[in-house]
PDB file of C-alpha atoms in Angstrom:
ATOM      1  CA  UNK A 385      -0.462  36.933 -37.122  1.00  0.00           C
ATOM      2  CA  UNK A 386      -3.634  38.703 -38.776  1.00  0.00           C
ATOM      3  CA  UNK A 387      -3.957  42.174 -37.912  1.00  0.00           C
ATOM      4  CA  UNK A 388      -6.912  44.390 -39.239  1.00  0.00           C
ATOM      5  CA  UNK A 389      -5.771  46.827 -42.026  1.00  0.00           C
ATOM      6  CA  UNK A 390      -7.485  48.971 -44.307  1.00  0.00           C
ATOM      7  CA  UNK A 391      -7.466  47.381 -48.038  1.00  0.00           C
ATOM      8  CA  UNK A 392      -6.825  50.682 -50.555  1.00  0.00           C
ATOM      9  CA  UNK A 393     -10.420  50.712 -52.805  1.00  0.00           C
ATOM     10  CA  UNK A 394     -12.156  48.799 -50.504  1.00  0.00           C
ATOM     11  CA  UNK A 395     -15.691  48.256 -50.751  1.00  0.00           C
ATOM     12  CA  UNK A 396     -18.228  47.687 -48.294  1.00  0.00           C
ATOM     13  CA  UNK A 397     -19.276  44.118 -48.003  1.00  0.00           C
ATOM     14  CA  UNK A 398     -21.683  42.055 -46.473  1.00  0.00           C
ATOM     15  CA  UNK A 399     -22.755  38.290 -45.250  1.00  0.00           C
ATOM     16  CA  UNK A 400     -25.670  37.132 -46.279  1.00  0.00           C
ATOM     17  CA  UNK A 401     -27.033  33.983 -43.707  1.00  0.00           C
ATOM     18  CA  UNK A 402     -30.210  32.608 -44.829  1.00  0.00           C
ATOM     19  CA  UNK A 403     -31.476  29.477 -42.681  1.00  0.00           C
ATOM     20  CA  UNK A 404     -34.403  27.915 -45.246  1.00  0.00           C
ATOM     21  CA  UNK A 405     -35.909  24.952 -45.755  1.00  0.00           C
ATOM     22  CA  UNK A 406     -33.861  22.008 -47.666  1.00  0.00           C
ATOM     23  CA  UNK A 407     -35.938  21.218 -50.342  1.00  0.00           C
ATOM     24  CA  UNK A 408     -35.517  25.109 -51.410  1.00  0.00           C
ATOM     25  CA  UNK A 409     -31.920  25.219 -51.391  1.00  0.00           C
ATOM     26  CA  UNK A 410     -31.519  24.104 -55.619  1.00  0.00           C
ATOM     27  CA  UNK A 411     -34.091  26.727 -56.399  1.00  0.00           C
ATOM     28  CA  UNK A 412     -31.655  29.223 -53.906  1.00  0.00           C
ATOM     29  CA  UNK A 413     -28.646  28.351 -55.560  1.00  0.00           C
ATOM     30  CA  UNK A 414     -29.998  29.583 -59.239  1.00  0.00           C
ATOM     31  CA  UNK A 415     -31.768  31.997 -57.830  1.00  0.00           C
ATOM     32  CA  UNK A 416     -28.232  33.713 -56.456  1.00  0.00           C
ATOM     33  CA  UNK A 417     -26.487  32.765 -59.577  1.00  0.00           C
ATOM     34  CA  UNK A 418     -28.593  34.502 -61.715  1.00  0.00           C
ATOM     35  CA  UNK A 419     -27.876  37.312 -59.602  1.00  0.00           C
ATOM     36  CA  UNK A 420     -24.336  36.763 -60.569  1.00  0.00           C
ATOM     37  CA  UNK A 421     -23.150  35.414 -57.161  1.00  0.00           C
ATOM     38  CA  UNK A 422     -21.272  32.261 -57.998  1.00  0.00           C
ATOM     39  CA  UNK A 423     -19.758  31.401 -54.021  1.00  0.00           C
ATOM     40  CA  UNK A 424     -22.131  30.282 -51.499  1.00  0.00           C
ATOM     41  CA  UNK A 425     -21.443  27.951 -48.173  1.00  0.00           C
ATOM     42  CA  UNK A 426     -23.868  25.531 -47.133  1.00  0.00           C
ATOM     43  CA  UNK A 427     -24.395  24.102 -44.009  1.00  0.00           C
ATOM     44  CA  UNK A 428     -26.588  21.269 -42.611  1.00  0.00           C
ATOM     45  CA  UNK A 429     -28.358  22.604 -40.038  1.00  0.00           C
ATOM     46  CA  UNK A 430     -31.509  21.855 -37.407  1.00  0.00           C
ATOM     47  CA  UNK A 431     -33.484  23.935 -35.571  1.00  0.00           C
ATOM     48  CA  UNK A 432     -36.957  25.605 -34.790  1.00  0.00           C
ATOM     49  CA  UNK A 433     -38.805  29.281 -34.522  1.00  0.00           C
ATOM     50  CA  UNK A 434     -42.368  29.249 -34.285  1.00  0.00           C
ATOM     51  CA  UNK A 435     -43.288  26.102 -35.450  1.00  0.00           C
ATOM     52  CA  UNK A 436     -42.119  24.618 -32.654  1.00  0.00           C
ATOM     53  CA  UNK A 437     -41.326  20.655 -33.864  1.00  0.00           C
ATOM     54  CA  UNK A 438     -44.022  18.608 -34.199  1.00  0.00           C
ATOM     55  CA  UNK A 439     -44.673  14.820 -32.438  1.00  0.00           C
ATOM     56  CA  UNK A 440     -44.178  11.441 -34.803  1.00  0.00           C
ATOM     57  CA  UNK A 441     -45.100   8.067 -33.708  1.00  0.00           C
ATOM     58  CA  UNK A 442     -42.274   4.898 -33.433  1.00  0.00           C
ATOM     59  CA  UNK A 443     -43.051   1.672 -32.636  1.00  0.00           C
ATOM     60  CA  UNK A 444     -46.225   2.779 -30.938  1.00  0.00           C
ATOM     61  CA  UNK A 445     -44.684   5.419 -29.251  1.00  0.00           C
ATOM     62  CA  UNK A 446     -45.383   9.142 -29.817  1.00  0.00           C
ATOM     63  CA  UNK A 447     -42.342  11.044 -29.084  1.00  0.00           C
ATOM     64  CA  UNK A 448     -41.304  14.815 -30.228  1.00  0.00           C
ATOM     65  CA  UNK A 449     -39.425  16.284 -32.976  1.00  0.00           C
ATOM     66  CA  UNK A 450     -37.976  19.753 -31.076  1.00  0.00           C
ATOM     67  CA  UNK A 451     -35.715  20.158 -33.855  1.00  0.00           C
ATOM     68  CA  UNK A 452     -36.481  20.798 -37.766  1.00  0.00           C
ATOM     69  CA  UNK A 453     -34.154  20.156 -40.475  1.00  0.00           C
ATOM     70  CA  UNK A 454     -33.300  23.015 -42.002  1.00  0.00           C
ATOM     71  CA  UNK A 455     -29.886  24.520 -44.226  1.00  0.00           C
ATOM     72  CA  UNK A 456     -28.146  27.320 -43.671  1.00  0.00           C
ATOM     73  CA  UNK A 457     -26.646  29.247 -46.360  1.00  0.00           C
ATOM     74  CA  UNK A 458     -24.092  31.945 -46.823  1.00  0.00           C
ATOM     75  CA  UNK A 459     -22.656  34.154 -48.852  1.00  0.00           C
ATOM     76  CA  UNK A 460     -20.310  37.157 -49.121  1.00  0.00           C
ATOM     77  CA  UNK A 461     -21.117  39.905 -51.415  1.00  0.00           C
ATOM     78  CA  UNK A 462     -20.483  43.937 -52.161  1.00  0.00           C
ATOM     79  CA  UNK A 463     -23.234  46.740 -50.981  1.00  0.00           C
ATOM     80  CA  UNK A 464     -24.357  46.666 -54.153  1.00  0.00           C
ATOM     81  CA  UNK A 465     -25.743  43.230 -54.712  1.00  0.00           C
ATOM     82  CA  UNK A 466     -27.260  42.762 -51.077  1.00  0.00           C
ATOM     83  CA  UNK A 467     -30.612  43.706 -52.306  1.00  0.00           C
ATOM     84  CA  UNK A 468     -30.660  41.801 -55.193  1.00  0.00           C
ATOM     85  CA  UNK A 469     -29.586  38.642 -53.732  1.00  0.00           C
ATOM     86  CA  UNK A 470     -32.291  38.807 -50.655  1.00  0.00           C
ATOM     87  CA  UNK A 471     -35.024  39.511 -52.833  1.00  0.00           C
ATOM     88  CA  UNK A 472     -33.714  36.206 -54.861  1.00  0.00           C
ATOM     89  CA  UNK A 473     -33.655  34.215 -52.070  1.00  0.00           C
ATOM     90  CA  UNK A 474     -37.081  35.143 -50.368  1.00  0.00           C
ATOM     91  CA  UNK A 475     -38.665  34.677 -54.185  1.00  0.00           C
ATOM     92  CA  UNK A 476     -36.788  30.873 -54.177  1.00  0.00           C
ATOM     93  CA  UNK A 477     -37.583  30.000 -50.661  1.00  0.00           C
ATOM     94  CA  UNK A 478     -40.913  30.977 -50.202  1.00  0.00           C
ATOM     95  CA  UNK A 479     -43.845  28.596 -49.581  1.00  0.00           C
ATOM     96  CA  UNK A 480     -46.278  30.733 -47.873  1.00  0.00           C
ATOM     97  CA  UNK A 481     -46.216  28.396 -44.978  1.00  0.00           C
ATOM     98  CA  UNK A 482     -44.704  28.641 -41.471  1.00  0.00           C
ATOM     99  CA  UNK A 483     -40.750  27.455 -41.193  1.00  0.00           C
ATOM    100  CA  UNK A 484     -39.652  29.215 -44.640  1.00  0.00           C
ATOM    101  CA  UNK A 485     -36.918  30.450 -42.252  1.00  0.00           C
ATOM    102  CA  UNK A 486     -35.301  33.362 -42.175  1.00  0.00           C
ATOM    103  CA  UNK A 487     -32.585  35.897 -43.570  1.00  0.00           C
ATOM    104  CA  UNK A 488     -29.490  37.802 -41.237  1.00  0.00           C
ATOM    105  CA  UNK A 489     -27.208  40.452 -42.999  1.00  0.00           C
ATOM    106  CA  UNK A 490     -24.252  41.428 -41.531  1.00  0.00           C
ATOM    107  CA  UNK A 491     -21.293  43.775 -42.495  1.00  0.00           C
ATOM    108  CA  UNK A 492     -17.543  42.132 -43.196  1.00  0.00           C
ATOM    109  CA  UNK A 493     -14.428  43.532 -42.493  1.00  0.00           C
ATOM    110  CA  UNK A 494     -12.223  41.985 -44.479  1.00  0.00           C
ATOM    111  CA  UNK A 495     -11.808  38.970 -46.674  1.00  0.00           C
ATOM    112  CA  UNK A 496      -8.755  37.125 -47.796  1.00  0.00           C
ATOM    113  CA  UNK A 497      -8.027  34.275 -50.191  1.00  0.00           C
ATOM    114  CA  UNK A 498      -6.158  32.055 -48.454  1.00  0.00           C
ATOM    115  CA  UNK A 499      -4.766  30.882 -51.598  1.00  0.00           C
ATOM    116  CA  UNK A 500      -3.339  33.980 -53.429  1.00  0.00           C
ATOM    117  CA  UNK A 501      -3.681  36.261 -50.132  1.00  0.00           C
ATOM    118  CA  UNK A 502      -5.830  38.894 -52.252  1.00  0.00           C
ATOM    119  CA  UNK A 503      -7.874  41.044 -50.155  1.00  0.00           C
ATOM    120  CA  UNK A 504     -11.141  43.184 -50.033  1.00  0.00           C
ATOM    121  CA  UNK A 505     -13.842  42.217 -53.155  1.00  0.00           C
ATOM    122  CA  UNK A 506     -10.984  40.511 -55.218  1.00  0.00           C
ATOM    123  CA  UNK A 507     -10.753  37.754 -52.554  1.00  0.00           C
ATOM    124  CA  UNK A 508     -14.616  36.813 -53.126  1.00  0.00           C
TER     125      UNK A 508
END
């Protein structure tokens, strides 16, 4: 079983979550490279803030779109680089218009590599 521990030289690390839109996410992904952050996890995601969905006609029939498609992306990185990477991502996803989406930081705890079972920043 897992059990919290305390990895000797340790630094502090963080998740970067950035929901955006999908046509955005190429321009992302160099962005964050060229920050020097080569892992990132995307997800297919929907959802809506303030622009609410929108309606869409079928057949004759006007129904709505509560839902927006949108990706979610994330990525693990030290103290260091948090800046850095958000100020890449904001300059990649930008449009100036409503729905860009939006950007959550959170501290980890710990990270392992499944494969090798190295801990802390050697395990991103």
């Amino acid at each position: 079983m897992w059990e919290a521990r305390p990895t000797p030289g340790l630094m502090d690390m963080k998740k970067i979550e950035a929901v955006i839109k999908p046509f955005k996410l190429d321009e992302v992904k160099e962005a964050l490279h060229e920050v020097g952050l080569q892992g990132i996890t995307v997800v297919e995601a929907k959802g809506f803030g303030r622009q609410k969905g929108h309606t869409e006609l079928y057949r004759g029939a006007e129904y709505v779109v509560d839902f927006l498609p949108k990706v979610k992306i994330e990525v693990i990185c030290e103290d260091g680089v948090v800046e850095r990477a958000v100020e890449a991502i904001v300059n990649a996803a930008r449009t100036g218009r409503i729905g860009d989406g939006k950007i959550f930081i959170s501290a980890i705890e710990e990270v392992i590599r499944i494969r090798t079972g190295e801990r802390g920043e050697d395990a991103i």
